[in-house]
Tab-separated table of C-alpha atoms and ligand atoms in Angstrom:
chain	number	residue	atom	x	y	z
P	18	MET	CA	0.000	0.000	0.000
P	19	ASP	CA	1.256	3.487	-0.885
P	20	THR	CA	0.920	5.534	2.305
P	21	LYS	CA	-0.051	9.199	1.724
P	22	TYR	CA	1.653	11.935	3.752
P	23	LEU	CA	-0.931	14.644	4.477
P	24	GLN	CA	-0.609	18.177	5.857
P	25	PHE	CA	-2.897	20.287	8.023
P	26	ASN	CA	-4.604	22.187	5.205
P	27	ASN	CA	-8.240	22.078	4.161
P	28	ALA	CA	-7.755	19.810	1.127
P	29	ASP	CA	-5.625	17.250	2.982
P	30	LEU	CA	-7.937	17.237	6.027
P	31	GLN	CA	-10.899	16.625	3.704
P	32	LEU	CA	-9.027	13.717	2.169
P	33	ALA	CA	-8.134	12.340	5.616
P	34	GLY	CA	-11.815	12.501	6.597
P	35	GLU	CA	-12.892	10.782	3.371
P	36	LEU	CA	-10.347	8.021	3.874
P	37	ILE	CA	-11.693	7.394	7.388
P	38	ARG	CA	-15.284	7.244	6.113
P	39	GLN	CA	-14.175	4.831	3.358
P	40	GLY	CA	-12.868	2.447	6.022
P	41	GLU	CA	-9.165	3.253	5.645
P	42	LEU	CA	-6.639	3.834	8.448
P	43	VAL	CA	-5.211	7.339	9.011
P	44	ALA	CA	-2.575	8.147	11.655
P	45	PHE	CA	-2.978	11.534	13.345
P	46	PRO	CA	-1.327	13.596	16.096
P	47	THR	CA	-2.740	14.004	19.585
P	48	GLU	CA	-1.083	15.699	22.555
P	49	THR	CA	-0.232	12.313	24.116
P	50	VAL	CA	1.059	10.105	21.265
P	51	TYR	CA	0.153	9.643	17.568
P	52	GLY	CA	-3.030	7.624	17.069
P	53	LEU	CA	-3.991	5.124	14.365
P	54	GLY	CA	-7.497	6.210	13.419
P	55	ALA	CA	-10.359	4.120	12.017
P	56	ASN	CA	-14.116	4.737	11.631
P	57	ALA	CA	-15.607	3.466	14.906
P	58	LEU	CA	-18.904	2.741	13.123
P	59	ASP	CA	-17.243	0.436	10.568
P	60	GLU	CA	-16.375	-2.936	12.095
P	61	HIS	CA	-14.203	-3.948	9.151
P	62	ALA	CA	-12.109	-0.766	9.488
P	63	VAL	CA	-11.761	-1.282	13.236
P	64	LYS	CA	-10.601	-4.870	12.736
P	65	SER	CA	-7.962	-3.756	10.229
P	66	THR	CA	-6.384	-1.644	12.998
P	67	TYR	CA	-5.475	-4.812	14.884
P	68	VAL	CA	-3.924	-6.272	11.727
P	69	ALA	CA	-1.888	-3.140	10.875
P	70	LYS	CA	-0.479	-2.997	14.415
P	71	GLY	CA	-0.216	-6.718	15.097
P	72	ARG	CA	-2.310	-5.980	18.202
P	73	PRO	CA	-4.000	-8.786	20.198
P	74	SER	CA	-7.736	-8.585	19.535
P	75	ASP	CA	-8.642	-8.758	23.243
P	76	ASN	CA	-7.002	-5.352	23.827
P	77	PRO	CA	-9.852	-2.823	23.410
P	78	LEU	CA	-9.575	0.491	21.563
P	79	ILE	CA	-10.313	4.035	22.690
P	80	VAL	CA	-13.004	5.932	20.750
P	81	HIS	CA	-11.990	9.543	20.011
P	82	VAL	CA	-14.528	12.356	19.663
P	83	TRP	CA	-14.157	15.982	18.620
P	84	ASP	CA	-16.829	17.499	20.864
P	85	LYS	CA	-18.640	16.746	24.099
P	86	GLY	CA	-21.982	16.047	22.405
P	87	GLN	CA	-20.451	13.135	20.506
P	88	ILE	CA	-19.728	11.361	23.815
P	89	TYR	CA	-23.465	10.769	24.156
P	90	ASP	CA	-23.526	9.032	20.738
P	91	VAL	CA	-20.989	6.504	21.982
P	92	ALA	CA	-21.961	5.985	25.655
P	93	ARG	CA	-25.305	4.464	26.649
P	94	GLU	CA	-25.315	6.172	30.041
P	95	VAL	CA	-23.414	9.216	31.239
P	96	ASN	CA	-23.611	9.246	35.044
P	97	ASN	CA	-23.072	12.238	37.333
P	98	ASP	CA	-19.355	11.599	37.871
P	99	ALA	CA	-18.882	11.417	34.114
P	100	LYS	CA	-20.886	14.621	33.594
P	101	LYS	CA	-18.692	16.480	36.082
P	102	ILE	CA	-15.545	15.218	34.399
P	103	ILE	CA	-16.818	16.069	30.936
P	104	ASP	CA	-17.808	19.582	32.090
P	105	CYS	CA	-14.748	20.429	34.167
P	106	LEU	CA	-11.800	18.535	32.694
P	107	MET	CA	-12.426	17.811	29.018
P	108	PRO	CA	-10.869	18.134	26.516
P	109	ALA	CA	-7.944	16.410	28.205
P	110	SER	CA	-5.393	13.606	28.117
P	111	LEU	CA	-8.026	11.567	29.904
P	112	THR	CA	-10.062	8.585	28.710
P	113	ILE	CA	-13.298	7.655	30.463
P	114	VAL	CA	-14.835	4.183	30.444
P	115	LEU	CA	-18.668	4.142	30.301
P	116	PRO	CA	-21.410	1.661	29.302
P	117	LYS	CA	-21.407	1.360	25.509
P	118	ARG	CA	-24.185	1.889	22.994
P	119	SER	CA	-25.084	-1.041	20.747
P	120	THR	CA	-23.678	0.863	17.730
P	121	ILE	CA	-20.221	0.327	19.241
P	122	SER	CA	-19.096	-3.113	18.102
P	123	ASP	CA	-17.424	-5.860	20.100
P	124	ALA	CA	-14.384	-5.457	17.849
P	125	ILE	CA	-13.747	-2.102	19.568
P	126	THR	CA	-14.403	-3.179	23.136
P	127	ALA	CA	-13.036	-6.725	22.950
P	128	GLY	CA	-16.468	-7.988	23.927
P	129	LEU	CA	-16.836	-5.755	26.997
P	130	ASP	CA	-20.127	-3.963	27.653
P	131	THR	CA	-18.170	-0.745	28.220
P	132	VAL	CA	-16.385	1.683	25.920
P	133	ALA	CA	-13.370	3.941	26.467
P	134	ILE	CA	-13.874	7.507	25.185
P	135	ARG	CA	-11.484	10.425	24.797
P	136	MET	CA	-11.755	14.006	23.621
P	137	PRO	CA	-8.119	15.016	23.044
P	138	ARG	CA	-6.789	18.399	24.117
P	139	SER	CA	-4.749	18.751	20.901
P	140	MET	CA	-6.392	21.151	18.438
P	141	GLN	CA	-4.881	19.254	15.503
P	142	ALA	CA	-6.419	16.017	16.784
P	143	ARG	CA	-9.854	17.579	17.162
P	144	GLU	CA	-9.616	19.239	13.765
P	145	PHE	CA	-8.970	15.869	12.141
P	146	LEU	CA	-11.795	14.262	14.167
P	147	ARG	CA	-14.178	17.008	13.055
P	148	TYR	CA	-13.328	16.373	9.392
P	149	ALA	CA	-13.860	12.635	9.967
P	150	CYS	CA	-17.500	13.324	10.990
P	151	VAL	CA	-17.633	9.956	12.795
P	152	PRO	CA	-16.200	8.759	16.111
P	153	VAL	CA	-12.708	7.389	15.496
P	154	THR	CA	-11.047	4.451	17.247
P	155	ALA	CA	-7.342	4.991	17.777
P	156	PRO	CA	-4.653	3.003	19.541
P	157	SER	CA	-1.104	4.358	19.439
P	158	ALA	CA	0.205	4.285	15.858
P	159	ASN	CA	3.099	1.892	16.479
P	160	LEU	CA	3.606	-1.816	15.872
P	161	SER	CA	2.232	-3.617	18.921
P	162	GLY	CA	4.717	-3.804	21.792
P	163	ARG	CA	7.005	-1.009	20.515
P	164	PRO	CA	7.484	2.433	22.100
P	165	SER	CA	4.575	4.701	21.121
P	166	PRO	CA	5.314	7.278	18.383
P	167	THR	CA	5.438	10.942	19.386
P	168	SER	CA	6.225	12.360	15.933
P	169	TRP	CA	4.922	11.557	12.431
P	170	GLN	CA	8.395	10.412	11.430
P	171	ARG	CA	8.182	7.643	14.057
P	172	VAL	CA	4.753	6.630	12.756
P	173	LYS	CA	6.329	6.378	9.306
P	174	GLN	CA	9.033	4.080	10.685
P	175	ASP	CA	6.435	1.531	11.890
P	176	MET	CA	3.463	2.085	9.574
P	177	ASP	CA	4.713	3.123	6.120
P	178	GLY	CA	3.082	0.841	3.547
P	179	ARG	CA	0.661	-0.600	6.119
P	180	ILE	CA	-1.918	2.253	6.297
P	181	ALA	CA	-3.603	4.679	3.880
P	182	ALA	CA	-2.282	7.963	5.276
P	183	ILE	CA	-0.323	9.780	7.953
P	184	LEU	CA	-1.309	13.318	8.937
P	185	CYS	CA	2.005	15.071	9.471
P	186	GLY	CA	1.267	17.298	12.454
P	187	GLU	CA	3.179	18.593	15.428
P	188	ASP	CA	5.258	16.504	17.821
P	189	CYS	CA	3.315	15.345	20.888
P	190	ASP	CA	3.817	17.508	23.949
P	191	VAL	CA	2.687	15.100	26.714
P	192	GLY	CA	4.499	12.057	25.364
P	193	ILE	CA	2.772	9.263	27.315
P	194	GLU	CA	-0.740	7.904	26.810
P	195	SER	CA	-3.905	9.244	28.411
P	196	THR	CA	-5.057	8.411	31.920
P	197	VAL	CA	-7.776	5.717	31.654
P	198	LEU	CA	-10.560	6.240	34.197
P	199	ASP	CA	-13.297	3.659	34.732
P	200	LEU	CA	-16.557	5.356	35.716
P	201	THR	CA	-18.820	2.313	35.512
P	202	GLY	CA	-18.606	1.344	39.203
P	203	SER	CA	-19.596	3.157	42.387
P	204	LYS	CA	-16.040	4.429	42.792
P	205	PRO	CA	-13.985	5.972	39.968
P	206	ARG	CA	-10.944	3.808	39.221
P	207	ILE	CA	-7.786	4.707	37.337
P	208	LEU	CA	-6.902	1.734	35.129
P	209	ARG	CA	-3.921	3.359	33.432
P	210	PRO	CA	-2.069	6.307	34.979
P	211	GLY	CA	-1.240	9.360	32.864
P	212	VAL	CA	-0.769	13.105	33.075
P	213	VAL	CA	-4.223	13.658	34.619
P	214	THR	CA	-3.773	12.519	38.236
P	215	SER	CA	-6.126	10.994	40.808
P	216	GLU	CA	-5.937	14.264	42.800
P	217	GLN	CA	-7.283	16.276	39.871
P	218	ILE	CA	-10.114	13.792	39.371
P	219	GLU	CA	-10.930	13.689	43.092
P	220	GLN	CA	-11.263	17.469	43.137
P	221	VAL	CA	-13.820	17.354	40.355
P	222	VAL	CA	-15.945	14.383	41.449
P	223	GLY	CA	-15.560	14.956	45.207
P	224	LYS	CA	-14.875	11.245	45.802
P	225	ARG	CA	-11.841	9.062	46.435
P	226	VAL	CA	-10.413	7.609	43.272
P	227	GLU	CA	-8.958	4.129	43.355
P	228	VAL	CA	-5.746	3.586	41.415
P	229	VAL	CA	-5.363	0.112	39.939
P	230	ILE	CA	-1.828	0.420	38.605
P	231	ASN	CA	-0.813	-3.176	38.949
P	232	PRO	CA	-3.905	-5.296	38.517
P	233	LYS	CA	-3.028	-8.987	38.768
P	234	SER	CA	-5.665	-11.609	38.071
P	235	LYS	CA	-8.956	-9.844	37.368
P	236	VAL	CA	-8.029	-7.189	34.860
P	237	ASN	CA	-10.702	-4.728	33.855
P	238	SER	CA	-8.433	-2.921	31.404
P	239	PRO	CA	-7.195	-5.799	29.276
P	240	GLY	CA	-4.423	-3.944	27.445
P	241	VAL	CA	-2.347	-3.403	30.549
P	242	ARG	CA	-1.200	-7.021	30.676
P	243	TYR	CA	0.655	-7.062	27.366
P	244	LYS	CA	4.298	-6.386	26.642
P	245	HIS	CA	4.481	-2.677	25.889
P	246	TYR	CA	6.805	0.156	24.955
P	247	ALA	CA	9.814	-2.163	24.640
P	248	PRO	CA	12.923	-1.016	22.776
P	249	LYS	CA	14.624	-3.570	20.489
P	250	VAL	CA	17.523	-3.952	22.951
P	251	PRO	CA	17.435	-5.098	26.595
P	252	MET	CA	16.677	-2.435	29.152
P	253	ALA	CA	17.118	-2.127	32.929
P	254	LEU	CA	15.557	0.410	35.279
P	255	ASP	CA	16.859	2.005	38.461
P	256	THR	CA	14.729	4.195	40.729
P	257	SER	CA	17.372	5.181	43.286
P	258	GLY	CA	19.558	7.510	41.225
P	259	GLU	CA	22.643	6.125	43.041
P	260	VAL	CA	25.568	6.908	40.784
P	261	SER	CA	27.866	4.209	42.222
P	262	LYS	CA	25.239	1.509	41.678
P	263	LEU	CA	24.597	2.595	38.089
P	264	VAL	CA	28.308	2.811	37.358
P	265	ALA	CA	28.855	-0.733	38.707
P	266	PHE	CA	25.977	-2.088	36.641
P	267	TYR	CA	27.196	-0.314	33.502
P	268	ASP	CA	30.818	-1.404	33.941
P	269	ASP	CA	29.727	-5.003	34.415
P	270	LEU	CA	27.766	-4.829	31.154
P	271	VAL	CA	30.877	-3.540	29.375
P	272	LYS	CA	32.914	-6.433	30.810
P	273	ARG	CA	30.300	-8.806	29.427
P	274	GLY	CA	30.788	-7.336	25.951
P	275	PHE	CA	27.835	-4.927	25.785
P	276	ASN	CA	27.895	-1.374	24.453
P	277	PRO	CA	25.406	0.111	26.972
P	278	VAL	CA	24.069	3.610	27.548
P	279	LEU	CA	22.931	5.342	30.735
P	280	LEU	CA	19.635	7.258	30.310
P	281	VAL	CA	19.893	9.374	33.452
P	282	GLU	CA	18.928	12.597	35.213
P	283	GLN	CA	22.502	13.858	35.734
P	284	PRO	CA	24.625	12.624	32.817
P	285	HIS	CA	27.653	14.701	33.829
P	286	LYS	CA	28.225	12.443	36.861
P	287	TYR	CA	29.208	9.379	34.836
P	288	GLY	CA	32.620	10.356	33.439
P	289	ALA	CA	33.469	9.006	30.002
P	290	ARG	CA	30.668	6.425	29.879
P	291	ASN	CA	27.888	6.523	27.237
P	292	VAL	CA	25.196	8.795	28.650
P	293	TYR	CA	21.971	10.399	27.468
P	294	PRO	CA	19.775	12.865	29.390
P	295	ILE	CA	16.386	11.496	30.447
P	296	GLY	CA	15.171	15.061	31.245
P	297	HIS	CA	15.174	17.496	34.157
P	298	ASN	CA	11.536	17.291	35.220
P	299	ASP	CA	8.521	15.004	34.793
P	300	GLU	CA	7.206	16.918	31.796
P	301	GLN	CA	10.496	16.673	29.910
P	302	VAL	CA	10.988	13.010	30.804
P	303	ALA	CA	7.491	12.059	29.595
P	304	GLN	CA	7.675	14.134	26.431
P	305	SER	CA	10.891	12.555	25.166
P	306	LEU	CA	10.732	9.095	26.767
P	307	PHE	CA	9.540	7.006	23.802
P	308	GLU	CA	11.622	9.040	21.342
P	309	ASN	CA	14.710	8.495	23.515
P	310	LEU	CA	14.134	4.728	23.533
P	311	ARG	CA	13.874	4.726	19.738
P	312	VAL	CA	17.025	6.836	19.349
P	313	LEU	CA	19.085	4.781	21.797
P	314	GLU	CA	18.102	1.331	20.508
P	315	GLU	CA	19.765	2.262	17.188
P	316	LYS	CA	23.124	3.170	18.746
P	317	TYR	CA	23.533	0.919	21.776
P	318	ASP	CA	22.766	-2.669	22.746
P	319	TYR	CA	21.642	-2.157	26.370
P	320	ILE	CA	19.707	0.770	27.868
P	321	VAL	CA	20.078	1.483	31.603
P	322	ALA	CA	17.500	4.072	32.658
P	323	SER	CA	17.318	5.851	35.994
P	324	PHE	CA	14.304	7.857	37.173
P	325	THR	CA	13.751	9.068	40.723
P	326	SER	CA	10.703	11.352	40.673
P	327	ARG	CA	8.098	10.447	43.312
P	328	THR	CA	5.325	12.806	42.154
P	329	ALA	CA	1.922	11.589	40.952
P	330	PHE	CA	2.848	12.249	37.318
P	331	GLY	CA	6.212	10.608	38.031
P	332	GLN	CA	4.332	7.415	38.952
P	333	SER	CA	2.642	7.439	35.536
P	334	ILE	CA	6.008	7.787	33.832
P	335	LEU	CA	7.439	5.030	36.022
P	336	ASN	CA	4.592	2.764	34.920
P	337	ARG	CA	5.800	3.123	31.291
P	338	LEU	CA	9.462	2.722	32.234
P	339	VAL	CA	8.840	-0.476	34.218
P	340	ARG	CA	6.990	-1.970	31.274
P	341	ALA	CA	9.561	-0.783	28.715
P	342	ALA	CA	12.193	-2.537	30.831
P	343	GLY	CA	10.035	-5.680	30.953
P	344	GLY	CA	10.127	-5.501	34.765
P	345	ASN	CA	13.953	-5.636	34.838
P	346	ILE	CA	14.447	-3.411	37.901
P	347	ILE	CA	17.946	-3.129	39.330
U	13	AMP	P1	-3.887	2.033	23.646
U	13	AMP	O1	-4.752	1.978	22.457
U	13	AMP	O2	-2.606	1.278	23.494
U	13	AMP	O3	-3.730	3.411	24.198
U	13	AMP	O4	-4.693	1.214	24.737
U	13	AMP	C1	-5.972	1.574	25.099
U	13	AMP	C2	-6.214	1.018	26.458
U	13	AMP	O5	-7.430	1.543	26.971
U	13	AMP	C3	-6.412	-0.481	26.457
U	13	AMP	O6	-5.205	-1.153	26.465
U	13	AMP	C4	-7.191	-0.701	27.721
U	13	AMP	O7	-6.296	-0.851	28.785
U	13	AMP	C5	-7.981	0.610	27.847
U	13	AMP	N1	-9.395	0.371	27.483
U	13	AMP	C6	-9.966	0.529	26.287
U	13	AMP	N2	-11.275	0.199	26.325
U	13	AMP	C7	-11.528	-0.181	27.584
U	13	AMP	C8	-12.696	-0.637	28.274
U	13	AMP	N3	-13.863	-0.766	27.652
U	13	AMP	N4	-12.586	-0.949	29.577
U	13	AMP	C9	-11.406	-0.807	30.200
U	13	AMP	N5	-10.275	-0.378	29.613
U	13	AMP	C10	-10.329	-0.072	28.327
U	14	MG	MG1	-0.342	1.651	22.644
């Protein structure tokens, strides 16, 4: 397939919208990561998303809408907590899980009776969604398991020849995926942490929010159990920031024949070793995390990351790092 590279002008947006309505896949920017869009009302189109990504079909998709009214076309019931969140927080890097309407197929929800819905904060994302005229399912626009793409060039790397078009928009400014919030129970539950924190949600709904970061057996958010965000080379993660420990680990890798790199907060502390800055604050770390993994996997054969932030957003970043490292914590 000859993938088209589209710009943010009227003619190209019209074409992107037409392609979506014809059942084709179009990648588009959001503020979190690039999404792989399909017409949520076309089951065949939705199913082709799983094929293009190599994504397991029991990992449900998020439905993206361009305005608040469209949420009511997708959800069967919008309860009071959801109404407060829609009124006070949206558009945002926040996905809410609600009971689904029958027009939303099992291919989207992996057979669940609920649907995940997001209205992105990115203007470019909402512009594209408006031209699409239909709700649009979109997982991250990467091959399944790989670090999510935060620029159109990274979408091209994974998806060129596999999808109809890529909308070449801005780089993503958040850099990690949306917070997923389940509003179907009596208590709101965060199923996937992101930039919108439990504190922000608690302020709006006036209730405690449960955070289910590491669900074990009974998983309500199926996607969280798969391998995710992994670079092509092995990766280890440290959360102490202890220079001597990282140096010892690195030097041992060198002895074993590796060409490793330290992805760390204070690169200047590691002498002549291979180093790369992870960022100075949570925002910077999140924004460049997946891009850094894709840059470093090309040059080195072992990534040793260190991240010490203990903030709420830091926990969301840590969630991605732990999974990128396949649980290899040192
Ligand atoms: P991704 O497309 O990679 O951002 O993943 C979307 C994630 O949203 C999935 O992996 C699930 O964890 C979550 N999700 C989507 N739909 C639902 C749903 N109906 N109930 C719970 N979680 C969902
Ligand atoms: Mg993804």
